[in-house]
PDB file of C-alpha atoms in Angstrom:
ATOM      1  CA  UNK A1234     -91.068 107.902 127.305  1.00 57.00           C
ATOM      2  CA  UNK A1235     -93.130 104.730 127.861  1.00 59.00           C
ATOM      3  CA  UNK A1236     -94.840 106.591 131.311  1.00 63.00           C
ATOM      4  CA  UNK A1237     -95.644 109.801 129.662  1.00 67.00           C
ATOM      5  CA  UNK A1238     -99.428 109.692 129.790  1.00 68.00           C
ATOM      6  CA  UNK A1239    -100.330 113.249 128.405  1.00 61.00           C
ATOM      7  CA  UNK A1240    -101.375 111.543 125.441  1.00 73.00           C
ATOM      8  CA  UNK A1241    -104.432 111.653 124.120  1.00 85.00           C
ATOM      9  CA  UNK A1242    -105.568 108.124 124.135  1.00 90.00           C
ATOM     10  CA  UNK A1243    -103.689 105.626 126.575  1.00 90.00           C
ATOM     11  CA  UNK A1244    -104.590 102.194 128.688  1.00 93.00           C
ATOM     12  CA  UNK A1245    -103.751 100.799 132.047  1.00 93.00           C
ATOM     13  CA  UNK A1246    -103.923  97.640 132.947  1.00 94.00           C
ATOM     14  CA  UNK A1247    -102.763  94.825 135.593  1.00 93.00           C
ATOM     15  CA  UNK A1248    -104.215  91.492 137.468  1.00 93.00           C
ATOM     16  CA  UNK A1249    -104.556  92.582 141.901  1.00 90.00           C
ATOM     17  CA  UNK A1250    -105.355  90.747 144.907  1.00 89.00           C
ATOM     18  CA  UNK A1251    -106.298  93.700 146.988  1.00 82.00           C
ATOM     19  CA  UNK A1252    -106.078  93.132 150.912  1.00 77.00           C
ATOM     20  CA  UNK A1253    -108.485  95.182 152.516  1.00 70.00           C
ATOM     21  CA  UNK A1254    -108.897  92.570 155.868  1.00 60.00           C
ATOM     22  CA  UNK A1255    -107.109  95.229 157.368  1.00 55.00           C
ATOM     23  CA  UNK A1256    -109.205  98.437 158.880  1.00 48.00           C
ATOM     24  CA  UNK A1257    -107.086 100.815 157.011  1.00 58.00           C
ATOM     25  CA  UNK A1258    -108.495 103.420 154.545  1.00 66.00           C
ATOM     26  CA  UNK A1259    -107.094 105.122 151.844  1.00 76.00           C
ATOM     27  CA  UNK A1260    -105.464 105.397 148.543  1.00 80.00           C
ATOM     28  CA  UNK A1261    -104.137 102.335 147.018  1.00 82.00           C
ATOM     29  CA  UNK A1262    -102.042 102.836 143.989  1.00 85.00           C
ATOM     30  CA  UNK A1263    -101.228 100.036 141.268  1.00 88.00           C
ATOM     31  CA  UNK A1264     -99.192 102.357 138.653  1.00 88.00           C
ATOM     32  CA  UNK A1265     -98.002 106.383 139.325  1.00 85.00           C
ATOM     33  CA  UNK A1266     -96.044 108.731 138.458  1.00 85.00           C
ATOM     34  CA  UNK A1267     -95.151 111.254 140.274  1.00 79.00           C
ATOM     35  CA  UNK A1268     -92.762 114.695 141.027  1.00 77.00           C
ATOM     36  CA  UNK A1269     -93.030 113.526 145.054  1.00 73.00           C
ATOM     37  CA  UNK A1270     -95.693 114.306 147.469  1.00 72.00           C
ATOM     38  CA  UNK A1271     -98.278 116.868 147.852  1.00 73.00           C
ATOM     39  CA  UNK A1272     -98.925 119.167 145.428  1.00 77.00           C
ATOM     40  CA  UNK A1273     -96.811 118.456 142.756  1.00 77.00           C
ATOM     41  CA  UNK A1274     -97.382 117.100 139.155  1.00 80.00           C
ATOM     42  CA  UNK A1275     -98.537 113.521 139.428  1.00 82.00           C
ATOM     43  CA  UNK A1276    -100.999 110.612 137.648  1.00 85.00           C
ATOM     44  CA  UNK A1277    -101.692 107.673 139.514  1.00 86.00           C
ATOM     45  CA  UNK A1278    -104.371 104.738 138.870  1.00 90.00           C
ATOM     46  CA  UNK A1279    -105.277 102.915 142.209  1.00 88.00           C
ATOM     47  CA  UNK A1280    -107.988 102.488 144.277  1.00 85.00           C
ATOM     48  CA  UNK A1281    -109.539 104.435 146.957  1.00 81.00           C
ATOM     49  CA  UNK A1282    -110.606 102.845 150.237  1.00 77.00           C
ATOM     50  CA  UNK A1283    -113.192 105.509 151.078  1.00 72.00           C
ATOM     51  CA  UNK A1284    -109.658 107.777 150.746  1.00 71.00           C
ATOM     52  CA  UNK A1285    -110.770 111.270 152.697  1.00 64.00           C
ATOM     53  CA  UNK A1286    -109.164 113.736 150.453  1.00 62.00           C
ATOM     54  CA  UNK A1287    -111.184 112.191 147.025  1.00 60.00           C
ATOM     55  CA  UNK A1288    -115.162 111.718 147.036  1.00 63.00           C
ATOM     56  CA  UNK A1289    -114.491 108.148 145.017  1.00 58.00           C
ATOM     57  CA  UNK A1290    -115.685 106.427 148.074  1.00 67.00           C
ATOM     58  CA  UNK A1291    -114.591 102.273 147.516  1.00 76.00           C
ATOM     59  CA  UNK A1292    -113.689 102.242 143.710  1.00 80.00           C
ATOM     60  CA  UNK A1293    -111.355 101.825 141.070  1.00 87.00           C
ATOM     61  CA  UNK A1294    -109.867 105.729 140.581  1.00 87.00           C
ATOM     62  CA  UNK A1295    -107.785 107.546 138.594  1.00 89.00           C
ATOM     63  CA  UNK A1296    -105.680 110.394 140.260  1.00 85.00           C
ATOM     64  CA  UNK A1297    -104.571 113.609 137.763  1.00 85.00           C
ATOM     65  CA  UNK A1298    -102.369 116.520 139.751  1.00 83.00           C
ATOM     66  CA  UNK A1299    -100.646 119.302 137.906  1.00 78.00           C
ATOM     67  CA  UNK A1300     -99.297 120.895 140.817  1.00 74.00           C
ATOM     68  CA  UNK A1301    -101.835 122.482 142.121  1.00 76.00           C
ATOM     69  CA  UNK A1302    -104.203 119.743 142.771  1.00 76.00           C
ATOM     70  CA  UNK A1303    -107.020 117.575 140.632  1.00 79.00           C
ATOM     71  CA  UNK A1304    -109.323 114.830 140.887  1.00 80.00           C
ATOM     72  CA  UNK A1305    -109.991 111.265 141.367  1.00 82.00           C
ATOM     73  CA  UNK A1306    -111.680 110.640 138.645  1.00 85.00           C
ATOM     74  CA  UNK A1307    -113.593 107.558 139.236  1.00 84.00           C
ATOM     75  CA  UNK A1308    -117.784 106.408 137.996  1.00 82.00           C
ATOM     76  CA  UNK A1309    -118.542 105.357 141.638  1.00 81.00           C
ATOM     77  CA  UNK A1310    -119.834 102.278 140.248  1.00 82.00           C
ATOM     78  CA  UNK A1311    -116.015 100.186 140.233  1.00 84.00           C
ATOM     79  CA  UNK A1312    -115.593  98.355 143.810  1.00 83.00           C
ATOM     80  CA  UNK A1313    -113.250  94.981 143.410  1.00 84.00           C
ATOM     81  CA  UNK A1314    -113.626  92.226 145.068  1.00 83.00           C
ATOM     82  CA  UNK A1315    -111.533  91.840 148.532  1.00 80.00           C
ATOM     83  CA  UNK A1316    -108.793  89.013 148.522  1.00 85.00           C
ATOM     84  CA  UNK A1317    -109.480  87.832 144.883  1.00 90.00           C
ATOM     85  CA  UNK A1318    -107.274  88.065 141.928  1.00 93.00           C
ATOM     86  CA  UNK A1319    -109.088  90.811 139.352  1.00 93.00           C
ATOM     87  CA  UNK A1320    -108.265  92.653 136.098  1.00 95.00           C
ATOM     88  CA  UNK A1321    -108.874  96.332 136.158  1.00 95.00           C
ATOM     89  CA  UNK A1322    -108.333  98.454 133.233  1.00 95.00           C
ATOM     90  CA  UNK A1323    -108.356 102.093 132.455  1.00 95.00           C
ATOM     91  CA  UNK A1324    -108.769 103.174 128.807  1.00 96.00           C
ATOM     92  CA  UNK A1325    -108.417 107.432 128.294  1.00 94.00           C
ATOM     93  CA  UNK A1326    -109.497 108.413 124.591  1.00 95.00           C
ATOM     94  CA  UNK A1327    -109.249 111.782 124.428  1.00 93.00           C
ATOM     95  CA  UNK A1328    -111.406 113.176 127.554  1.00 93.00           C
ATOM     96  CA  UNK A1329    -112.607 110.185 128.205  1.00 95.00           C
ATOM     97  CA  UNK A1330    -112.156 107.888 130.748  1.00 95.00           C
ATOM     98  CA  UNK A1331    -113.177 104.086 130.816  1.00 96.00           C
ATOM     99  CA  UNK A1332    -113.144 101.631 133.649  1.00 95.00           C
ATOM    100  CA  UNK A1333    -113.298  97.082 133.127  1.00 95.00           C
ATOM    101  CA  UNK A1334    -113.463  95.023 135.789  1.00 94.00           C
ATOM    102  CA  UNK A1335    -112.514  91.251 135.229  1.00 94.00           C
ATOM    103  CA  UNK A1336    -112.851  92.959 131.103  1.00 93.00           C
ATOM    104  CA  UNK A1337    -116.190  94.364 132.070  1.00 93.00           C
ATOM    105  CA  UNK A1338    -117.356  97.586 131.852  1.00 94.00           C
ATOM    106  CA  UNK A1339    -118.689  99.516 134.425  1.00 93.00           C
ATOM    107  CA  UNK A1340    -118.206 103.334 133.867  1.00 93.00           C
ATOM    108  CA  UNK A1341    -117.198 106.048 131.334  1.00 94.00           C
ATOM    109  CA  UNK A1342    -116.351 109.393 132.948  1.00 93.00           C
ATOM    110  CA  UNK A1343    -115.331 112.899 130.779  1.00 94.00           C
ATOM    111  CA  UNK A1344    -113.355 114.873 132.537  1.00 91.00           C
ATOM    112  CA  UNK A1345    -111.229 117.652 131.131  1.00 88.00           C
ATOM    113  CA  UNK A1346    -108.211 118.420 133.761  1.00 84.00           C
ATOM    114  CA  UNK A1347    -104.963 119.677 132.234  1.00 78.00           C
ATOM    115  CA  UNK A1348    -102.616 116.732 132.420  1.00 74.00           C
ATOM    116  CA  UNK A1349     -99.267 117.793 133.732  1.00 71.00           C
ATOM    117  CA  UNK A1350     -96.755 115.100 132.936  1.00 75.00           C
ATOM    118  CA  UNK A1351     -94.712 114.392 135.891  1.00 80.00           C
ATOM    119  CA  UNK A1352     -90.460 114.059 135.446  1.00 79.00           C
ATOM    120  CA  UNK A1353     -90.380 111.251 138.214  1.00 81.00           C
ATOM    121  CA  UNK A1354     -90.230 108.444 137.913  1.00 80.00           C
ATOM    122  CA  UNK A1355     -92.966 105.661 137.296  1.00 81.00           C
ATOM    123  CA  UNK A1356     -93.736 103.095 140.144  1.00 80.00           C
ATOM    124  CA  UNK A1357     -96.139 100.677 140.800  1.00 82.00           C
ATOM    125  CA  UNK A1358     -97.407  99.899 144.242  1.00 79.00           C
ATOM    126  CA  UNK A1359     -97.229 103.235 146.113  1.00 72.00           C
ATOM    127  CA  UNK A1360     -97.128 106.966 145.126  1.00 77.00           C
ATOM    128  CA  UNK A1361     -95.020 110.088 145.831  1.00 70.00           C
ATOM    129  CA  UNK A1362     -92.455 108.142 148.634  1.00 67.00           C
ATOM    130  CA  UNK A1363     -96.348 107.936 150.269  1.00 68.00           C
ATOM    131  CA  UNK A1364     -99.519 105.295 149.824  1.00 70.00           C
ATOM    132  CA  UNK A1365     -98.059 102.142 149.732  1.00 66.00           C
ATOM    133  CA  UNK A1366    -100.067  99.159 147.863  1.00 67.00           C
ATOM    134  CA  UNK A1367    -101.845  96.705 150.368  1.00 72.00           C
ATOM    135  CA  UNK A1368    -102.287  94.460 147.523  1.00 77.00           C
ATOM    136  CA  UNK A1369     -99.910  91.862 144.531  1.00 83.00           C
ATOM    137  CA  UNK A1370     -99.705  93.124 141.474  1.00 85.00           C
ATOM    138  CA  UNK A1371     -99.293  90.880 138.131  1.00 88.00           C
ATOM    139  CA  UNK A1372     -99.342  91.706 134.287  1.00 88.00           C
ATOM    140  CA  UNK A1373     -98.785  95.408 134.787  1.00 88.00           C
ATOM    141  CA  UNK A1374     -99.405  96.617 131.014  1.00 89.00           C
ATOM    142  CA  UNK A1375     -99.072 100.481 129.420  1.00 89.00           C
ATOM    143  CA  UNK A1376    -100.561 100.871 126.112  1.00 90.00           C
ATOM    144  CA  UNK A1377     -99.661 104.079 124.339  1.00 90.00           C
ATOM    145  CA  UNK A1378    -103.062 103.557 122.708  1.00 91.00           C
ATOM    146  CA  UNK A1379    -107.182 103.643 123.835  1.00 94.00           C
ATOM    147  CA  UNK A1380    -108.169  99.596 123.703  1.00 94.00           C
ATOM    148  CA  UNK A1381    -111.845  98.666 123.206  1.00 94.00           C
ATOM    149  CA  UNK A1382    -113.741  95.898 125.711  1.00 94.00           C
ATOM    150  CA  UNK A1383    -112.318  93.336 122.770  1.00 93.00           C
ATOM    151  CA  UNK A1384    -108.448  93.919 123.816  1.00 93.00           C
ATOM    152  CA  UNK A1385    -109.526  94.320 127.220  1.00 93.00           C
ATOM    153  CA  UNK A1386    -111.069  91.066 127.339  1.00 92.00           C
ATOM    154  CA  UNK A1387    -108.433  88.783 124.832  1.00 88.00           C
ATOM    155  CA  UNK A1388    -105.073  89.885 126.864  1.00 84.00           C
ATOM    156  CA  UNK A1389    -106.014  89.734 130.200  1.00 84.00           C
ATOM    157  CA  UNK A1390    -107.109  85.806 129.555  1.00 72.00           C
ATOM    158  CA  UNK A1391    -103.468  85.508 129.154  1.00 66.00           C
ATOM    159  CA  UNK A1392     -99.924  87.031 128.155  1.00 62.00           C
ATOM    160  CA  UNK A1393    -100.285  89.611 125.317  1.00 66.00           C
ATOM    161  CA  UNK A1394     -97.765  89.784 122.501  1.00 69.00           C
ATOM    162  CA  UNK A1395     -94.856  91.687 124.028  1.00 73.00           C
ATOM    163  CA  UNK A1396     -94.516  92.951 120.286  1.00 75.00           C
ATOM    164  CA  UNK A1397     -98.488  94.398 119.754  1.00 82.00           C
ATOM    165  CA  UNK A1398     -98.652  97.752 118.547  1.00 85.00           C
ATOM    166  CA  UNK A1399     -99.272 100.094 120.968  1.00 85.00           C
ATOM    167  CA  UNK A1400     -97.659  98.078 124.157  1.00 87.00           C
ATOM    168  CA  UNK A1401     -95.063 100.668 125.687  1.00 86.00           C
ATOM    169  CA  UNK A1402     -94.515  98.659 128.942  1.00 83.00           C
ATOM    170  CA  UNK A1403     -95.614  95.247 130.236  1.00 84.00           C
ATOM    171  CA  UNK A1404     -94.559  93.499 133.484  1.00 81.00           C
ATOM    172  CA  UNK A1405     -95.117  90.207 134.386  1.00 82.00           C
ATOM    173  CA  UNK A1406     -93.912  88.621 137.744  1.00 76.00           C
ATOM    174  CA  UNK A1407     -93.057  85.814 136.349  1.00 70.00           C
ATOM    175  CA  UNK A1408     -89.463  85.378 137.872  1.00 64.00           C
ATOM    176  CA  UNK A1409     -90.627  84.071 141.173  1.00 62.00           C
ATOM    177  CA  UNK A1410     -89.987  85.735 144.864  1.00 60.00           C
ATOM    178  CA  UNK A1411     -87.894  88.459 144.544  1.00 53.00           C
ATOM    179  CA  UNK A1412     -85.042  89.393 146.697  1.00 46.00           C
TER     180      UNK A1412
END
C-alpha cells in the first residue's frame, strides 16, 4: 500500500502553517498511521510542542510504536517557525533518519526501532482518533523512496510530477474550501 512505511528507504513531505499562538502543548501530527490510541502499532511525523510523553522538546519528530511503545525520534535541532508557511521533510534510508526545513538540513538521527506497520488507516492532521493538527497542511507527498537535499529542494519550489518514480501519494489542496 502507498502508507506502508516499513520500507527501508521512504520520504515525507508537506508545506504547514503551524499555529502555536495558542498556550497549548503537545503533539502535532501532519501524516500517521495508526491501529488507534495508546499502545498500539502506529508511525506518525508531526511536531512536538514540548509534548510530555517524548524528550523532542519544540521540533520536527518522528513517532515509531509497535505496540508496545517507541520513540520520537527527532535531532533536537528542527523548531519551525510559528504562523509561517514551511516545508519539512523526512527522508528514512535504511536506519537513518533525515530532517529539511524550508529544503535545509538540520539533523540526521540512526535509530534502529522495529517498525510495526500499522492496518489503519493513514490520516493527516491528527493521530489515533487523538492529537489533532493546530496547523494547514498543503502538498502532502509520500515517496516510496529516500530523496537527497536535491529533490528536497526542486519539488517543494513547486508541484512535482504526479508521475516521478517513487511518488506513492501526493495531495495538494488545490480544490479550494472544503465542505
Amino acid at each position: 500500500s502507498r502508507f506502508d512505511l516499513n520500507l527501508n528507504q521512504w520520504t515525507l513531505e508537506s508545506w504547514i502553517l503551524l499555529d502555536l499562538n495558542s498556550s497549548s502543548t503537545g503533539w502535532i501530527p501532519i501524516i500517521a498511521r495508526s491501529n488507534g490510541s495508546g499502545n498500539t502499532p502506529k508511525w506518525a511525523f508531526g511536531y512536538s510542542n514540548n509534548y510530555n510523553q517524548s524528550s523532542a522538546g519544540t521540533n520536527l519528530a518522528f513517532h515509531i510504536n509497535s505496540g508496545s511503545g517507541g520513540p520520537f525520534i527527532n535531532t533536537g535541532n528542527c523548531p519551525i517557525p510559528a504562523n509561517t508557511w514551511t516545508h519539512v521533510a523526512l527522508v528514512k534510508d535504511g536506519s537513518t533518519y533525515t530532517f529539511y526545513i524550508n529544503g535545509s538540513f538540520c539533523g540526521t538521527v540512526t535509530d534502529n526501532t522495529p517498525f510495526s506497520s500499522p492496518t489503519g488507516p493513514a490520516v493527516l492532521g491528527q493521530e489515533g482518533g487523538q492529537f489533532f493538527t493546530n496547523m494547514q497542511l498543503d502538498e502532502v507527498m509520500i515517496w516510496h523512496s529516500a530523496r537527497n537535499a536535491g529533490e528536497v529542494q526542486t519539488d517543494m519550489g513547486g508541484y512535482a510530477n504526479c508521475n516521478q518514480t517513487g511518488l506513492a501519494a501526493f495531495y495538494k489542496f488545490d480544490q479550494g474550501v472544503g465542505g
